[in-house]
Amino acid sequence: MATYREAKCRLCRREGGKLFLKGEKCYNGKCPFEKRPMAPGQHGMGRKKVSEYGQQLREKQKVKRIYGVQEGQFRSYYEKADRMKGITGENMLSLLERRLDNVIFRMGIGVSRAQSRQLVNHGHFLVNGKKVNVPSYIVKVGDVVTVKESKTSNKYFEAVKSTKVNTPKWLEFEPEKLQGKILALPVREDIDSQISEHMIVELYSK
């Protein structure tokens, strides 16, 4: 599977907004996007009229980059969401939010989704007492996510215990126990990213 290995801040510039891919760096004055908000490349400062298709494509790329998924995987989320009851775009975002790597990020254990994905890959977490090292694992209501007991004394996780995080209302996280629980399925108002999911649905519906 293809992996993007260049500077992640270029992705924010390409999409014309912060995607919050670098953790703390995105919130302080060191963020490159604040200094150079134009698209990368020699033509980045030029103004171009973007077609409807172009806008839809850019929205899809933005969401893929926010959640760190590839095209085939993203398409499968759309198709699954389309088969579910309710609004397809909102179903798709709910599925993306329920990825294990995103849950770890939302709990504040990982400072970015990329770091959270790495932590999951390294096998640091249990879901309902069973080891899960698949970042795309979709959690369900009632699932309990914990850090493996053998890892709780690690300096990184010790620091997490004293970190204050505003978790979304569909999640519960107890830092001192390094344990979280899925209280409900995430709904549209729980997702703070500036996403126009209807444009992605229109793109895939063509």
Short mmCIF file of N, CA and C in Angstrom, two decimals, residues 75-205:
data_model
loop_
_atom_site.label_atom_id
_atom_site.label_comp_id
_atom_site.label_asym_id
_atom_site.label_seq_id
_atom_site.Cartn_x
_atom_site.Cartn_y
_atom_site.Cartn_z
N ARG A 75 -12.93 4.06 -0.25
CA ARG A 75 -14.07 3.67 -1.08
C ARG A 75 -14.92 2.62 -0.37
N SER A 76 -14.26 1.70 0.31
CA SER A 76 -15.00 0.65 1.01
C SER A 76 -15.83 1.22 2.16
N TYR A 77 -15.30 2.28 2.81
CA TYR A 77 -16.09 2.94 3.87
C TYR A 77 -17.34 3.57 3.27
N TYR A 78 -17.17 4.20 2.11
CA TYR A 78 -18.33 4.82 1.46
C TYR A 78 -19.37 3.76 1.10
N GLU A 79 -18.94 2.66 0.51
CA GLU A 79 -19.87 1.62 0.08
C GLU A 79 -20.59 0.99 1.27
N LYS A 80 -19.86 0.79 2.35
CA LYS A 80 -20.50 0.26 3.56
C LYS A 80 -21.50 1.26 4.12
N ALA A 81 -21.13 2.54 4.13
CA ALA A 81 -22.03 3.58 4.64
C ALA A 81 -23.28 3.69 3.79
N ASP A 82 -23.12 3.47 2.49
CA ASP A 82 -24.25 3.57 1.57
C ASP A 82 -25.28 2.46 1.82
N ARG A 83 -24.81 1.33 2.33
CA ARG A 83 -25.71 0.21 2.62
C ARG A 83 -26.39 0.34 3.99
N MET A 84 -25.89 1.23 4.82
CA MET A 84 -26.45 1.42 6.15
C MET A 84 -27.68 2.33 6.10
N LYS A 85 -28.50 2.22 7.12
CA LYS A 85 -29.65 3.12 7.24
C LYS A 85 -29.15 4.51 7.62
N GLY A 86 -29.85 5.54 7.16
CA GLY A 86 -29.46 6.89 7.51
C GLY A 86 -28.81 7.62 6.35
N ILE A 87 -28.13 8.72 6.67
CA ILE A 87 -27.49 9.57 5.66
C ILE A 87 -26.09 9.03 5.36
N THR A 88 -25.84 8.74 4.10
CA THR A 88 -24.60 8.07 3.69
C THR A 88 -23.35 8.82 4.15
N GLY A 89 -23.30 10.14 3.92
CA GLY A 89 -22.12 10.91 4.30
C GLY A 89 -21.84 10.86 5.78
N GLU A 90 -22.89 10.97 6.59
CA GLU A 90 -22.72 10.94 8.04
C GLU A 90 -22.34 9.54 8.51
N ASN A 91 -22.90 8.53 7.87
CA ASN A 91 -22.52 7.15 8.20
C ASN A 91 -21.03 6.92 7.93
N MET A 92 -20.55 7.46 6.81
CA MET A 92 -19.15 7.30 6.42
C MET A 92 -18.22 7.93 7.46
N LEU A 93 -18.55 9.15 7.88
CA LEU A 93 -17.73 9.82 8.88
C LEU A 93 -17.77 9.08 10.21
N SER A 94 -18.92 8.53 10.55
CA SER A 94 -19.03 7.76 11.79
C SER A 94 -18.13 6.54 11.76
N LEU A 95 -18.07 5.86 10.61
CA LEU A 95 -17.19 4.70 10.48
C LEU A 95 -15.73 5.11 10.62
N LEU A 96 -15.34 6.21 10.01
CA LEU A 96 -13.97 6.70 10.10
C LEU A 96 -13.61 7.07 11.54
N GLU A 97 -14.57 7.67 12.25
CA GLU A 97 -14.33 8.05 13.65
C GLU A 97 -14.16 6.82 14.54
N ARG A 98 -14.78 5.73 14.15
CA ARG A 98 -14.74 4.52 14.98
C ARG A 98 -13.53 3.64 14.69
N ARG A 99 -12.67 4.04 13.78
CA ARG A 99 -11.40 3.33 13.59
C ARG A 99 -10.62 3.37 14.91
N LEU A 100 -9.94 2.29 15.23
CA LEU A 100 -9.22 2.22 16.50
C LEU A 100 -8.15 3.30 16.61
N ASP A 101 -7.43 3.57 15.51
CA ASP A 101 -6.39 4.60 15.59
C ASP A 101 -6.99 5.97 15.88
N ASN A 102 -8.17 6.25 15.33
CA ASN A 102 -8.83 7.53 15.61
C ASN A 102 -9.32 7.59 17.05
N VAL A 103 -9.82 6.46 17.57
CA VAL A 103 -10.28 6.41 18.96
C VAL A 103 -9.12 6.72 19.92
N ILE A 104 -7.95 6.12 19.64
CA ILE A 104 -6.77 6.39 20.47
C ILE A 104 -6.41 7.87 20.42
N PHE A 105 -6.52 8.46 19.23
CA PHE A 105 -6.26 9.89 19.08
C PHE A 105 -7.28 10.71 19.85
N ARG A 106 -8.55 10.38 19.73
CA ARG A 106 -9.60 11.12 20.42
C ARG A 106 -9.49 11.02 21.94
N MET A 107 -8.93 9.93 22.42
CA MET A 107 -8.73 9.77 23.85
C MET A 107 -7.55 10.58 24.36
N GLY A 108 -6.73 11.06 23.43
CA GLY A 108 -5.58 11.85 23.81
C GLY A 108 -4.34 11.05 24.09
N ILE A 109 -4.39 9.74 23.81
CA ILE A 109 -3.21 8.90 24.02
C ILE A 109 -2.16 9.19 22.96
N GLY A 110 -2.61 9.38 21.72
CA GLY A 110 -1.72 9.77 20.63
C GLY A 110 -1.91 11.24 20.31
N VAL A 111 -0.83 11.95 20.04
CA VAL A 111 -0.94 13.39 19.76
C VAL A 111 -1.44 13.66 18.34
N SER A 112 -1.39 12.65 17.49
CA SER A 112 -1.90 12.77 16.12
C SER A 112 -2.43 11.40 15.71
N ARG A 113 -3.19 11.37 14.64
CA ARG A 113 -3.70 10.07 14.17
C ARG A 113 -2.56 9.19 13.67
N ALA A 114 -1.54 9.80 13.08
CA ALA A 114 -0.40 9.03 12.59
C ALA A 114 0.33 8.35 13.75
N GLN A 115 0.54 9.09 14.83
CA GLN A 115 1.20 8.48 15.99
C GLN A 115 0.31 7.40 16.61
N SER A 116 -0.99 7.67 16.67
CA SER A 116 -1.92 6.70 17.23
C SER A 116 -1.91 5.41 16.41
N ARG A 117 -1.83 5.56 15.10
CA ARG A 117 -1.77 4.39 14.21
C ARG A 117 -0.51 3.57 14.49
N GLN A 118 0.58 4.25 14.73
CA GLN A 118 1.84 3.55 15.03
C GLN A 118 1.74 2.81 16.36
N LEU A 119 1.12 3.45 17.36
CA LEU A 119 0.95 2.80 18.66
C LEU A 119 0.10 1.54 18.56
N VAL A 120 -0.95 1.61 17.75
CA VAL A 120 -1.80 0.44 17.54
C VAL A 120 -1.01 -0.66 16.81
N ASN A 121 -0.27 -0.28 15.77
CA ASN A 121 0.53 -1.25 15.02
C ASN A 121 1.51 -2.00 15.91
N HIS A 122 2.01 -1.32 16.93
CA HIS A 122 3.00 -1.92 17.83
C HIS A 122 2.36 -2.80 18.90
N GLY A 123 1.03 -2.92 18.87
CA GLY A 123 0.36 -3.85 19.77
C GLY A 123 0.23 -3.40 21.20
N HIS A 124 0.07 -2.11 21.43
CA HIS A 124 -0.01 -1.59 22.80
C HIS A 124 -1.40 -1.64 23.42
N PHE A 125 -2.41 -2.04 22.65
CA PHE A 125 -3.79 -1.90 23.14
C PHE A 125 -4.58 -3.20 23.12
N LEU A 126 -5.53 -3.25 24.04
CA LEU A 126 -6.49 -4.34 24.11
C LEU A 126 -7.88 -3.78 23.88
N VAL A 127 -8.71 -4.52 23.17
CA VAL A 127 -10.12 -4.19 23.02
C VAL A 127 -10.91 -5.33 23.64
N ASN A 128 -11.64 -5.02 24.69
CA ASN A 128 -12.38 -6.03 25.45
C ASN A 128 -11.46 -7.17 25.91
N GLY A 129 -10.24 -6.78 26.29
CA GLY A 129 -9.29 -7.75 26.84
C GLY A 129 -8.48 -8.51 25.82
N LYS A 130 -8.71 -8.26 24.53
CA LYS A 130 -7.97 -8.97 23.49
C LYS A 130 -7.07 -8.00 22.73
N LYS A 131 -5.86 -8.44 22.43
CA LYS A 131 -4.91 -7.60 21.72
C LYS A 131 -5.40 -7.31 20.31
N VAL A 132 -5.38 -6.04 19.93
CA VAL A 132 -5.74 -5.63 18.57
C VAL A 132 -4.63 -4.71 18.05
N ASN A 133 -4.03 -5.10 16.94
CA ASN A 133 -2.96 -4.28 16.36
C ASN A 133 -3.30 -3.84 14.94
N VAL A 134 -4.60 -3.73 14.67
CA VAL A 134 -5.09 -3.32 13.35
C VAL A 134 -5.70 -1.92 13.49
N PRO A 135 -5.05 -0.89 12.96
CA PRO A 135 -5.56 0.49 13.11
C PRO A 135 -6.96 0.69 12.57
N SER A 136 -7.35 -0.07 11.54
CA SER A 136 -8.66 0.11 10.92
C SER A 136 -9.77 -0.65 11.64
N TYR A 137 -9.46 -1.31 12.73
CA TYR A 137 -10.47 -2.03 13.50
C TYR A 137 -11.58 -1.08 13.90
N ILE A 138 -12.84 -1.45 13.64
CA ILE A 138 -13.98 -0.60 13.94
C ILE A 138 -14.56 -0.97 15.31
N VAL A 139 -14.53 -0.03 16.23
CA VAL A 139 -15.06 -0.29 17.57
C VAL A 139 -16.58 -0.21 17.56
N LYS A 140 -17.19 -0.83 18.56
CA LYS A 140 -18.64 -0.84 18.72
C LYS A 140 -19.02 -0.24 20.07
N VAL A 141 -20.28 0.11 20.19
CA VAL A 141 -20.77 0.64 21.47
C VAL A 141 -20.56 -0.41 22.56
N GLY A 142 -20.00 0.03 23.67
CA GLY A 142 -19.73 -0.87 24.78
C GLY A 142 -18.33 -1.42 24.81
N ASP A 143 -17.58 -1.29 23.71
CA ASP A 143 -16.20 -1.77 23.69
C ASP A 143 -15.34 -1.00 24.69
N VAL A 144 -14.44 -1.70 25.34
CA VAL A 144 -13.51 -1.10 26.29
C VAL A 144 -12.10 -1.20 25.71
N VAL A 145 -11.43 -0.07 25.60
CA VAL A 145 -10.08 -0.01 25.05
C VAL A 145 -9.11 0.33 26.16
N THR A 146 -8.10 -0.49 26.34
CA THR A 146 -7.12 -0.28 27.41
C THR A 146 -5.70 -0.44 26.87
N VAL A 147 -4.77 0.19 27.56
CA VAL A 147 -3.35 -0.03 27.28
C VAL A 147 -2.95 -1.34 27.94
N LYS A 148 -2.17 -2.15 27.25
CA LYS A 148 -1.70 -3.42 27.82
C LYS A 148 -1.02 -3.17 29.15
N GLU A 149 -1.29 -4.01 30.11
CA GLU A 149 -0.75 -3.82 31.47
C GLU A 149 0.78 -3.77 31.46
N SER A 150 1.38 -4.54 30.59
CA SER A 150 2.85 -4.57 30.53
C SER A 150 3.43 -3.27 30.01
N LYS A 151 2.58 -2.40 29.41
CA LYS A 151 3.05 -1.14 28.84
C LYS A 151 2.72 0.07 29.72
N THR A 152 1.93 -0.12 30.75
CA THR A 152 1.46 1.03 31.54
C THR A 152 2.57 1.76 32.28
N SER A 153 3.67 1.07 32.56
CA SER A 153 4.79 1.71 33.26
C SER A 153 5.75 2.42 32.31
N ASN A 154 5.49 2.31 31.02
CA ASN A 154 6.29 3.01 30.01
C ASN A 154 6.20 4.51 30.24
N LYS A 155 7.30 5.22 30.05
CA LYS A 155 7.34 6.66 30.31
C LYS A 155 6.29 7.42 29.51
N TYR A 156 6.08 7.00 28.28
CA TYR A 156 5.11 7.70 27.44
C TYR A 156 3.71 7.59 28.02
N PHE A 157 3.31 6.39 28.40
CA PHE A 157 1.97 6.19 28.94
C PHE A 157 1.83 6.76 30.35
N GLU A 158 2.92 6.81 31.09
CA GLU A 158 2.89 7.46 32.41
C GLU A 158 2.54 8.93 32.24
N ALA A 159 3.09 9.56 31.20
CA ALA A 159 2.82 10.98 30.95
C ALA A 159 1.36 11.19 30.54
N VAL A 160 0.79 10.22 29.83
CA VAL A 160 -0.61 10.32 29.40
C VAL A 160 -1.54 10.39 30.60
N LYS A 161 -1.17 9.72 31.69
CA LYS A 161 -2.03 9.69 32.88
C LYS A 161 -2.28 11.07 33.46
N SER A 162 -1.36 12.00 33.23
CA SER A 162 -1.50 13.35 33.79
C SER A 162 -1.95 14.37 32.74
N THR A 163 -2.32 13.88 31.55
CA THR A 163 -2.74 14.78 30.48
C THR A 163 -4.24 14.99 30.50
N LYS A 164 -4.66 16.25 30.39
CA LYS A 164 -6.09 16.56 30.35
C LYS A 164 -6.54 16.64 28.90
N VAL A 165 -7.59 15.90 28.58
CA VAL A 165 -8.08 15.85 27.21
C VAL A 165 -9.60 16.02 27.20
N ASN A 166 -10.09 16.81 26.27
CA ASN A 166 -11.53 16.96 26.10
C ASN A 166 -11.99 15.90 25.09
N THR A 167 -12.45 14.79 25.59
CA THR A 167 -12.90 13.72 24.70
C THR A 167 -14.32 14.02 24.22
N PRO A 168 -14.67 13.58 23.01
CA PRO A 168 -16.05 13.77 22.52
C PRO A 168 -17.03 13.00 23.39
N LYS A 169 -18.28 13.38 23.36
CA LYS A 169 -19.27 12.81 24.29
C LYS A 169 -19.55 11.33 24.05
N TRP A 170 -19.18 10.83 22.86
CA TRP A 170 -19.41 9.41 22.60
C TRP A 170 -18.32 8.51 23.18
N LEU A 171 -17.31 9.14 23.76
CA LEU A 171 -16.19 8.41 24.36
C LEU A 171 -16.04 8.74 25.84
N GLU A 172 -15.58 7.77 26.59
CA GLU A 172 -15.22 7.99 27.99
C GLU A 172 -13.77 7.53 28.16
N PHE A 173 -12.96 8.34 28.81
CA PHE A 173 -11.56 7.96 29.01
C PHE A 173 -11.14 8.28 30.44
N GLU A 174 -10.55 7.29 31.10
CA GLU A 174 -10.04 7.44 32.46
C GLU A 174 -8.51 7.40 32.38
N PRO A 175 -7.87 8.58 32.41
CA PRO A 175 -6.40 8.62 32.24
C PRO A 175 -5.63 7.79 33.26
N GLU A 176 -6.07 7.83 34.51
CA GLU A 176 -5.33 7.10 35.54
C GLU A 176 -5.34 5.59 35.31
N LYS A 177 -6.38 5.10 34.63
CA LYS A 177 -6.46 3.67 34.31
C LYS A 177 -5.99 3.38 32.89
N LEU A 178 -5.75 4.43 32.12
CA LEU A 178 -5.43 4.28 30.69
C LEU A 178 -6.48 3.40 30.02
N GLN A 179 -7.72 3.74 30.27
CA GLN A 179 -8.84 2.94 29.78
C GLN A 179 -9.96 3.83 29.25
N GLY A 180 -10.51 3.43 28.12
CA GLY A 180 -11.61 4.17 27.53
C GLY A 180 -12.75 3.25 27.17
N LYS A 181 -13.93 3.83 27.01
CA LYS A 181 -15.12 3.05 26.67
C LYS A 181 -15.92 3.77 25.60
N ILE A 182 -16.47 3.03 24.67
CA ILE A 182 -17.31 3.60 23.62
C ILE A 182 -18.74 3.69 24.17
N LEU A 183 -19.21 4.90 24.41
CA LEU A 183 -20.53 5.10 25.02
C LEU A 183 -21.65 5.12 24.00
N ALA A 184 -21.36 5.58 22.79
CA ALA A 184 -22.38 5.69 21.75
C ALA A 184 -21.70 5.78 20.39
N LEU A 185 -22.47 5.67 19.34
CA LEU A 185 -21.91 5.87 18.01
C LEU A 185 -21.74 7.36 17.77
N PRO A 186 -20.61 7.77 17.19
CA PRO A 186 -20.42 9.21 16.92
C PRO A 186 -21.41 9.70 15.88
N VAL A 187 -21.97 10.89 16.10
CA VAL A 187 -22.88 11.50 15.14
C VAL A 187 -22.22 12.74 14.56
N ARG A 188 -22.87 13.34 13.59
CA ARG A 188 -22.23 14.43 12.83
C ARG A 188 -21.75 15.57 13.70
N GLU A 189 -22.54 15.97 14.69
CA GLU A 189 -22.14 17.12 15.50
C GLU A 189 -20.96 16.81 16.42
N ASP A 190 -20.60 15.54 16.54
CA ASP A 190 -19.44 15.16 17.36
C ASP A 190 -18.13 15.32 16.59
N ILE A 191 -18.21 15.52 15.28
CA ILE A 191 -17.01 15.58 14.44
C ILE A 191 -16.69 17.03 14.14
N ASP A 192 -15.58 17.51 14.68
CA ASP A 192 -15.26 18.94 14.63
C ASP A 192 -14.54 19.37 13.36
N SER A 193 -14.10 18.43 12.54
CA SER A 193 -13.40 18.79 11.32
C SER A 193 -14.33 19.48 10.33
N GLN A 194 -13.80 20.46 9.58
CA GLN A 194 -14.59 21.16 8.58
C GLN A 194 -14.67 20.31 7.32
N ILE A 195 -15.69 19.47 7.27
CA ILE A 195 -15.84 18.53 6.17
C ILE A 195 -17.21 18.70 5.53
N SER A 196 -17.23 18.73 4.20
CA SER A 196 -18.49 18.76 3.45
C SER A 196 -18.70 17.38 2.86
N GLU A 197 -19.20 16.47 3.68
CA GLU A 197 -19.30 15.07 3.27
C GLU A 197 -20.27 14.86 2.11
N HIS A 198 -21.23 15.75 1.95
CA HIS A 198 -22.18 15.58 0.84
C HIS A 198 -21.47 15.68 -0.52
N MET A 199 -20.36 16.44 -0.58
CA MET A 199 -19.62 16.55 -1.83
C MET A 199 -18.96 15.22 -2.20
N ILE A 200 -18.54 14.48 -1.19
CA ILE A 200 -17.91 13.18 -1.44
C ILE A 200 -18.95 12.18 -1.93
N VAL A 201 -20.13 12.24 -1.33
CA VAL A 201 -21.22 11.36 -1.76
C VAL A 201 -21.59 11.66 -3.20
N GLU A 202 -21.65 12.94 -3.55
CA GLU A 202 -21.98 13.33 -4.93
C GLU A 202 -20.91 12.83 -5.90
N LEU A 203 -19.65 12.87 -5.47
CA LEU A 203 -18.54 12.40 -6.32
C LEU A 203 -18.66 10.90 -6.60
N TYR A 204 -18.89 10.13 -5.56
CA TYR A 204 -18.97 8.69 -5.72
C TYR A 204 -20.27 8.24 -6.37
N SER A 205 -21.28 9.10 -6.34
CA SER A 205 -22.59 8.73 -6.90
C SER A 205 -22.65 8.88 -8.42
#
